[in-house]
Amino acid sequence: MKPFAYVKPADVEAAIQAAAQPGARFLGGGTNLVDLMREGIEQPDTVVDVTGLPFDTVDDLPGGGLRIGALVRNSALAADRRVRERYPMLSQAVLSGASAQLRNMATVGGNLLQRTRCPYFYDHASACNKREPGRGCDALDGFNRGAAILGVSASCVAAHPSDLCVALAALDAVVELRGQDGTRRVPLTDFHRLPGDTPEVETVLAPGELVTAVELPPAPVAANSRYRKVRDRASYAFALVSVAAALEVRDGVVTDVCLALGGVAPRPWRATEAERLLVGGPADESAYRRAAEAELAGASTRRDNAFKAALATATIVATLRELSTGGDPR
Amino acid sequence: MSTTYADKTASATGKYVGRAVDRVDGPAKTTGEARFAAEYPYPGLAYAALVHATIPRGRLTAVDTAAALAVRGVIDVLTHENAPPMKPAPKVSFLDLSTLVSGTPVNYLATDEVHWNGQPVAVVVAETPETARYAASLVRPAYEELPAAVDFAAEEGNAVPQKGNLISEAAADKGDAPAALATAAHSVDLTFSTPPHHHNAIEPHATTAVWDGDRLTVHEAAQNIAWTRRHLAQRFGVPEKGVRVLSPYVGGGFGGKGSVWAGTLLAVLAARATGRPVRLALTREGVYHTVGGRTPSTQRVALGSDADGRLTALIHTSVSRTGRAGGMGEPITAGTRHLYASPNIHLRQNVVQLDLLANTFMRAPGESIGTFAVESAMDELACELGLDPIELRLRNEPDRDPVGGQRLAHRRLREAYALGAERFGWSTRDPRPGVMRDGRWLVGMGVATAYHPSMRMPANVTVRLGADGTVVVRCGLQEMGMGTATVQAQIAADELGVPLESVRFEYGDSDLPSGPGAGGSAQTASAAAGVLDACDKLRRTLLGLARRVPGSPLRGVRPEDLEARDGGLYHAGRGQTYAEILAAAGRGHVEAESRAGMLGFMVRTLRERRQWVRAATGAQFCEVRVDPDTMEVRVSRWLGVFDVGTVINARTAASQLRGGIVMGIGMALSEQTLIDHRDGRIVNASLSEYHVPVHADIPRIDVQWLNEPDSTMPLGLRGIGEVSITGAAAAVANAVRHATGRRVLDLPITLDKLMG
Ligand SMILES: Cc1cc2nc3c(=O)[nH]c(=O)nc-3n(C[C@H](O)[C@H](O)[C@H](O)COP(=O)(O)OP(=O)(O)OC[C@H]3O[C@@H](n4cnc5c(N)ncnc54)[C@H](O)[C@@H]3O)c2cc1C
């Protein structure tokens, strides 16, 4: 890895200052950044370790919401009693990701900014517009079983790998950012960008801007929620497809639903079309299927990932069925 | 050494043999005291890193090393333009088995030719590993590209018949199988495919190389130090006796450390060029790019039977690949020769040559993927016949070898299936597909036969008994975690009648008497033969000493009548301790040696092959659950019942058998190396994207063995390293077929292949 300077600022102003230099990168748990540095894909001149900043608590918000500090470790987030009670899908999403060791290190801020697992992104020998804008995309006609099917472009089909973010997208989370110009708040669903013809720009984060917190609004519906992750082995694999869903049914009618998908898009994918079709409709399997199919109608698949549309549909149906019957899906 | 061991098998269970004793290397490994190849400190140690080609085939036109050399701490950058010469790899010869150890004939850095995507084209040597790796990323090779054939599927049509060799024929014909198939009452004709695989041992390959004049010491992660030593001596043109290869601990091999690959040679070369001790520890990606894996395959299996399910035709043909840069022709149909009685058998192996890194031995080469195809086809035939798949197999169980007609040394598949069916609750299986359920899960149960030949290699062993009662057994074999050192110590303790604690087993050093490699599931039996022989000689020597002493209670006793126990030799209640014998003879110690000449060994092996067919066999039972929404497959239960002869150590044996099953589950459900069809680049060269099973994928695995000695093998034991991966993938595929009604012909069985 390329030699770099390491700083560990004691306060947020100093951190933002340090990160304003070109070639600087924040360091959270390092579970993604350090990997990418080893591969030479990230080559920062300065690494600004933010784990000394006081953003490592989960706090109650008025009305039943939660404010999650950007430096809360993934494992602490998953274990938080309030998270487990109010937003079970969030805890499940975190626990379905990576391994216990990685979750103990990984931070919420770092999780939001982790980069794609597209294998061509990881290998210098291959063409990747995300790594080297303009070089081309080897995934288009190469191995693309893990690639996205929604929101893709001709320059990039890489999927966003995070599980946590899928639950956050379903829960209307808001990301709090601090930069040299002060603080701003961005809905999580607007935080990540679609690739278009600039796949190297992955978020709306300005250079040097720091994620300080993620806020969850109160969501009574989320008490009945679930995160379902489908993958090639039982643990320690990224999602082929994942579904974060919360559902409220009254008298056989869907009265509230939150639905987001992972593994299928360059960003955590809020399934707004499916939600629109579901609310006010019958809580039955054929309605779930129609809604899911409508959400995936725009899917654009390639050689190896054509199955993802059907898999996403099946997983949405199965997850909503489970939530509406309150039973074990198995 | 005699051909039969009937005398020894009678006492197959001794004081230690047969017992689940703890591993002798357990404390060293758990405390971290055990040193692996990349952990030996040397003053002035330098670190090497490889630069890999990024094209599949061509010539280097230049290698720009300026930026790398400018990095502080870089000692040297070796390329084909400045590297000291290395001799070419010797041609393969069965008179010198060490010639088998060359991974590829490509002479790294002595050539400007690029033969595969990932071939090392430069080596950076630096003061720290980080510096070496960073500088390696700055080396810029320039190429003239040449057309390359890298796409197995596209090139398959160009396959040519594979050449056989002395111990593995590539074709067989008996009767007229195609004609019999055409007229069979029932038949199946299926084409299977399996992807490339990689070993992924927990310890990436590593070498620490130290020159002292023409003397060379190499700490190496190797499965065969004797061959490695000879190979290094040949490549670097130095006397073999000055080369020492040390490999006391190896963090898993599975065939991947059975050959000498680039990392080893280039570490030695870098040490020679820089005059410094050099360590080269490969990255995981580096292992993928420089150490061969398993070939992909396409296999046709066609079976014909009469109305009762008796096979009338058995056809198994395969296409695999080798590299233009060498590689092992995988004996895919080798096991099929021995599996089922059939009057008509047709076996063929074909290979296509690609511009990829040479492939190599990987756990049960041939049988692993061959049994997937044959045992899946047998299951399909059972479905076609409406016959229980176990019953179908039993109806076709041979009495003699189906192709060669030899006697089967020991075959207890009927017993294995009977015990397995009972333990697994096979009778609860509803034969109709897709009807068994557990809640929403679809449940399926499948079986398959496991088969792996029992082989032996020459082993030289010395045994030394000291006056203080300590026994030192010396044999330059290797311990990769299988329990080798433990079981050989158990055998020696029993043979000499001493406590296990007083036996020290020295291994993993090429200065020791040369031992068998850890391969072909042959090491335990091979070394056991040597240990038995050396202990026998030692007892005779001791008896000779004792008999010379007037008044010795052993006077007149014949060696055959001796009993070694309680630290001495006895007959009919009378005898002497070793200490007494040595004291009376005025000796501090005695030593005996067992030597196995290569030529004699080969002659005997070939003779025995005409006489016997020896194999470890087993019955694999698998239960899966399939999610009906997503078609995710989870293995929920496993039972393997094996006929592996005498089990020396129940604990290490169970681990070996379970490990193979875990790898078989990986092969069935998730493992595959992705090689880009455009440029031959391995796309998933990491443990994150090459999916070996994780704990959550593996249920409790029940392993059982019949524990009946094979009277033709030393102590009645057979190798157990590989048998349990065979049949495993088919057992999963058959269980999935039962759960879902779908036959997946193409490994791995990922959910997309079961959807829609
Ligand atoms: C083997 C493996 C398997 C994995 N499996 C999964 C999985 O199944 N599901 C899943 O969701 N994830 C998985 N992960 C990814 C893991 O979740 C992420 O690596 C982790 O969440 C990143 O957090 P971190 O704190 O370590 O980030 P870092 O590595 O420290 O940083 C990642 C990025 O975020 C930036 N950054 C960090 N903190 C901030 C901040 N506060 N503000 C602005 N920028 C910031 C860094 O500059 C860097 O660009 C896996 C990772 C590995 C290595």
Tab-separated table of C-alpha atoms and ligand atoms in Angstrom, chain A residues 25-35 42 50 70-71 74 96-99 102 105-111 113-114 117 161-164 205 209-212 229 231 236-239, chain B residues 688, ligand 1:
chain	number	residue	atom	x	y	z
A	25	ARG	CA	-9.858	10.106	3.721
A	26	PHE	CA	-11.758	9.550	6.942
A	27	LEU	CA	-11.068	6.308	8.717
A	28	GLY	CA	-13.817	4.606	10.677
A	29	GLY	CA	-13.350	0.956	11.507
A	30	GLY	CA	-11.132	0.618	8.471
A	31	THR	CA	-12.738	-2.638	7.396
A	32	ASN	CA	-13.367	-1.339	3.904
A	33	LEU	CA	-10.894	1.500	3.500
A	34	VAL	CA	-7.859	-0.478	4.610
A	35	ASP	CA	-8.820	-3.383	2.332
A	42	GLU	CA	-7.825	3.791	-2.526
A	50	VAL	CA	-12.384	9.836	13.339
A	70	ALA	CA	-21.821	7.883	12.947
A	71	LEU	CA	-19.189	6.135	15.030
A	74	ASN	CA	-22.307	-2.024	13.826
A	96	SER	CA	-26.862	-10.377	8.483
A	97	GLY	CA	-23.790	-8.532	7.276
A	98	ALA	CA	-20.113	-9.456	7.350
A	99	SER	CA	-18.894	-11.333	10.437
A	102	LEU	CA	-15.990	-7.049	11.227
A	105	MET	CA	-14.961	-2.748	14.036
A	106	ALA	CA	-17.274	-1.299	11.412
A	107	THR	CA	-18.931	2.062	12.075
A	108	VAL	CA	-22.272	3.345	10.870
A	109	GLY	CA	-20.627	6.139	8.883
A	110	GLY	CA	-18.216	3.739	7.227
A	111	ASN	CA	-21.009	1.334	6.416
A	113	LEU	CA	-19.758	4.792	2.484
A	114	GLN	CA	-18.507	1.278	1.834
A	117	ARG	CA	-18.004	-5.501	-4.283
A	161	PRO	CA	-23.309	-3.894	-0.941
A	162	SER	CA	-24.645	-2.575	2.367
A	163	ASP	CA	-27.335	-4.353	4.353
A	164	LEU	CA	-27.628	-1.655	7.000
A	205	LEU	CA	-21.066	13.957	0.198
A	209	GLU	CA	-17.686	16.344	4.611
A	210	LEU	CA	-18.165	14.105	7.622
A	211	VAL	CA	-21.151	11.917	8.428
A	212	THR	CA	-21.952	12.661	12.045
A	229	LYS	CA	-31.247	-11.537	3.003
A	231	ARG	CA	-27.255	-15.186	-0.529
A	236	TYR	CA	-20.612	-14.168	5.456
A	237	ALA	CA	-21.698	-13.335	1.937
A	238	PHE	CA	-23.136	-10.260	0.330
A	239	ALA	CA	-26.781	-10.228	-0.634
B	688	SER	CA	-14.730	-12.995	0.120
C	1	LIG	C1	-15.164	-9.817	4.280
C	1	LIG	C2	-16.195	-8.744	4.409
C	1	LIG	C3	-17.534	-9.070	4.347
C	1	LIG	C4	-18.496	-8.095	4.460
C	1	LIG	N1	-19.807	-8.436	4.369
C	1	LIG	C5	-20.742	-7.461	4.452
C	1	LIG	C6	-22.119	-7.754	4.318
C	1	LIG	O1	-22.514	-8.912	4.153
C	1	LIG	N2	-23.006	-6.745	4.382
C	1	LIG	C7	-22.601	-5.456	4.570
C	1	LIG	O2	-23.449	-4.585	4.622
C	1	LIG	N3	-21.311	-5.152	4.691
C	1	LIG	C8	-20.377	-6.117	4.629
C	1	LIG	N4	-19.066	-5.784	4.734
C	1	LIG	C9	-18.687	-4.376	4.714
C	1	LIG	C10	-18.668	-3.753	6.063
C	1	LIG	O3	-19.972	-3.580	6.515
C	1	LIG	C11	-17.997	-2.418	5.855
C	1	LIG	O4	-16.640	-2.657	5.565
C	1	LIG	C12	-18.089	-1.554	7.069
C	1	LIG	O5	-19.417	-1.263	7.376
C	1	LIG	C13	-17.346	-0.244	6.830
C	1	LIG	O6	-17.282	0.472	8.042
C	1	LIG	P1	-15.909	1.011	8.601
C	1	LIG	O7	-16.212	1.842	9.770
C	1	LIG	O8	-14.953	-0.079	8.802
C	1	LIG	O9	-15.487	1.919	7.365
C	1	LIG	P2	-14.048	2.355	6.883
C	1	LIG	O10	-13.409	1.228	6.171
C	1	LIG	O11	-13.309	2.989	7.971
C	1	LIG	O12	-14.461	3.459	5.853
C	1	LIG	C14	-15.193	3.172	4.681
C	1	LIG	C15	-15.386	4.463	3.901
C	1	LIG	O13	-16.184	5.360	4.630
C	1	LIG	C16	-15.525	6.579	4.825
C	1	LIG	N5	-15.933	7.044	6.151
C	1	LIG	C17	-15.835	6.337	7.306
C	1	LIG	N6	-16.420	7.016	8.306
C	1	LIG	C18	-16.916	8.168	7.774
C	1	LIG	C19	-17.646	9.253	8.282
C	1	LIG	N7	-18.021	9.320	9.571
C	1	LIG	N8	-17.974	10.249	7.440
C	1	LIG	C20	-17.623	10.226	6.147
C	1	LIG	N9	-16.930	9.215	5.605
C	1	LIG	C21	-16.603	8.183	6.403
C	1	LIG	C22	-14.060	6.260	4.695
C	1	LIG	O14	-13.326	7.385	4.303
C	1	LIG	C23	-14.087	5.196	3.631
C	1	LIG	O15	-14.161	5.785	2.368
C	1	LIG	C24	-18.091	-6.745	4.654
C	1	LIG	C25	-16.750	-6.428	4.751
C	1	LIG	C26	-15.794	-7.399	4.635
C	1	LIG	C27	-14.357	-7.026	4.736
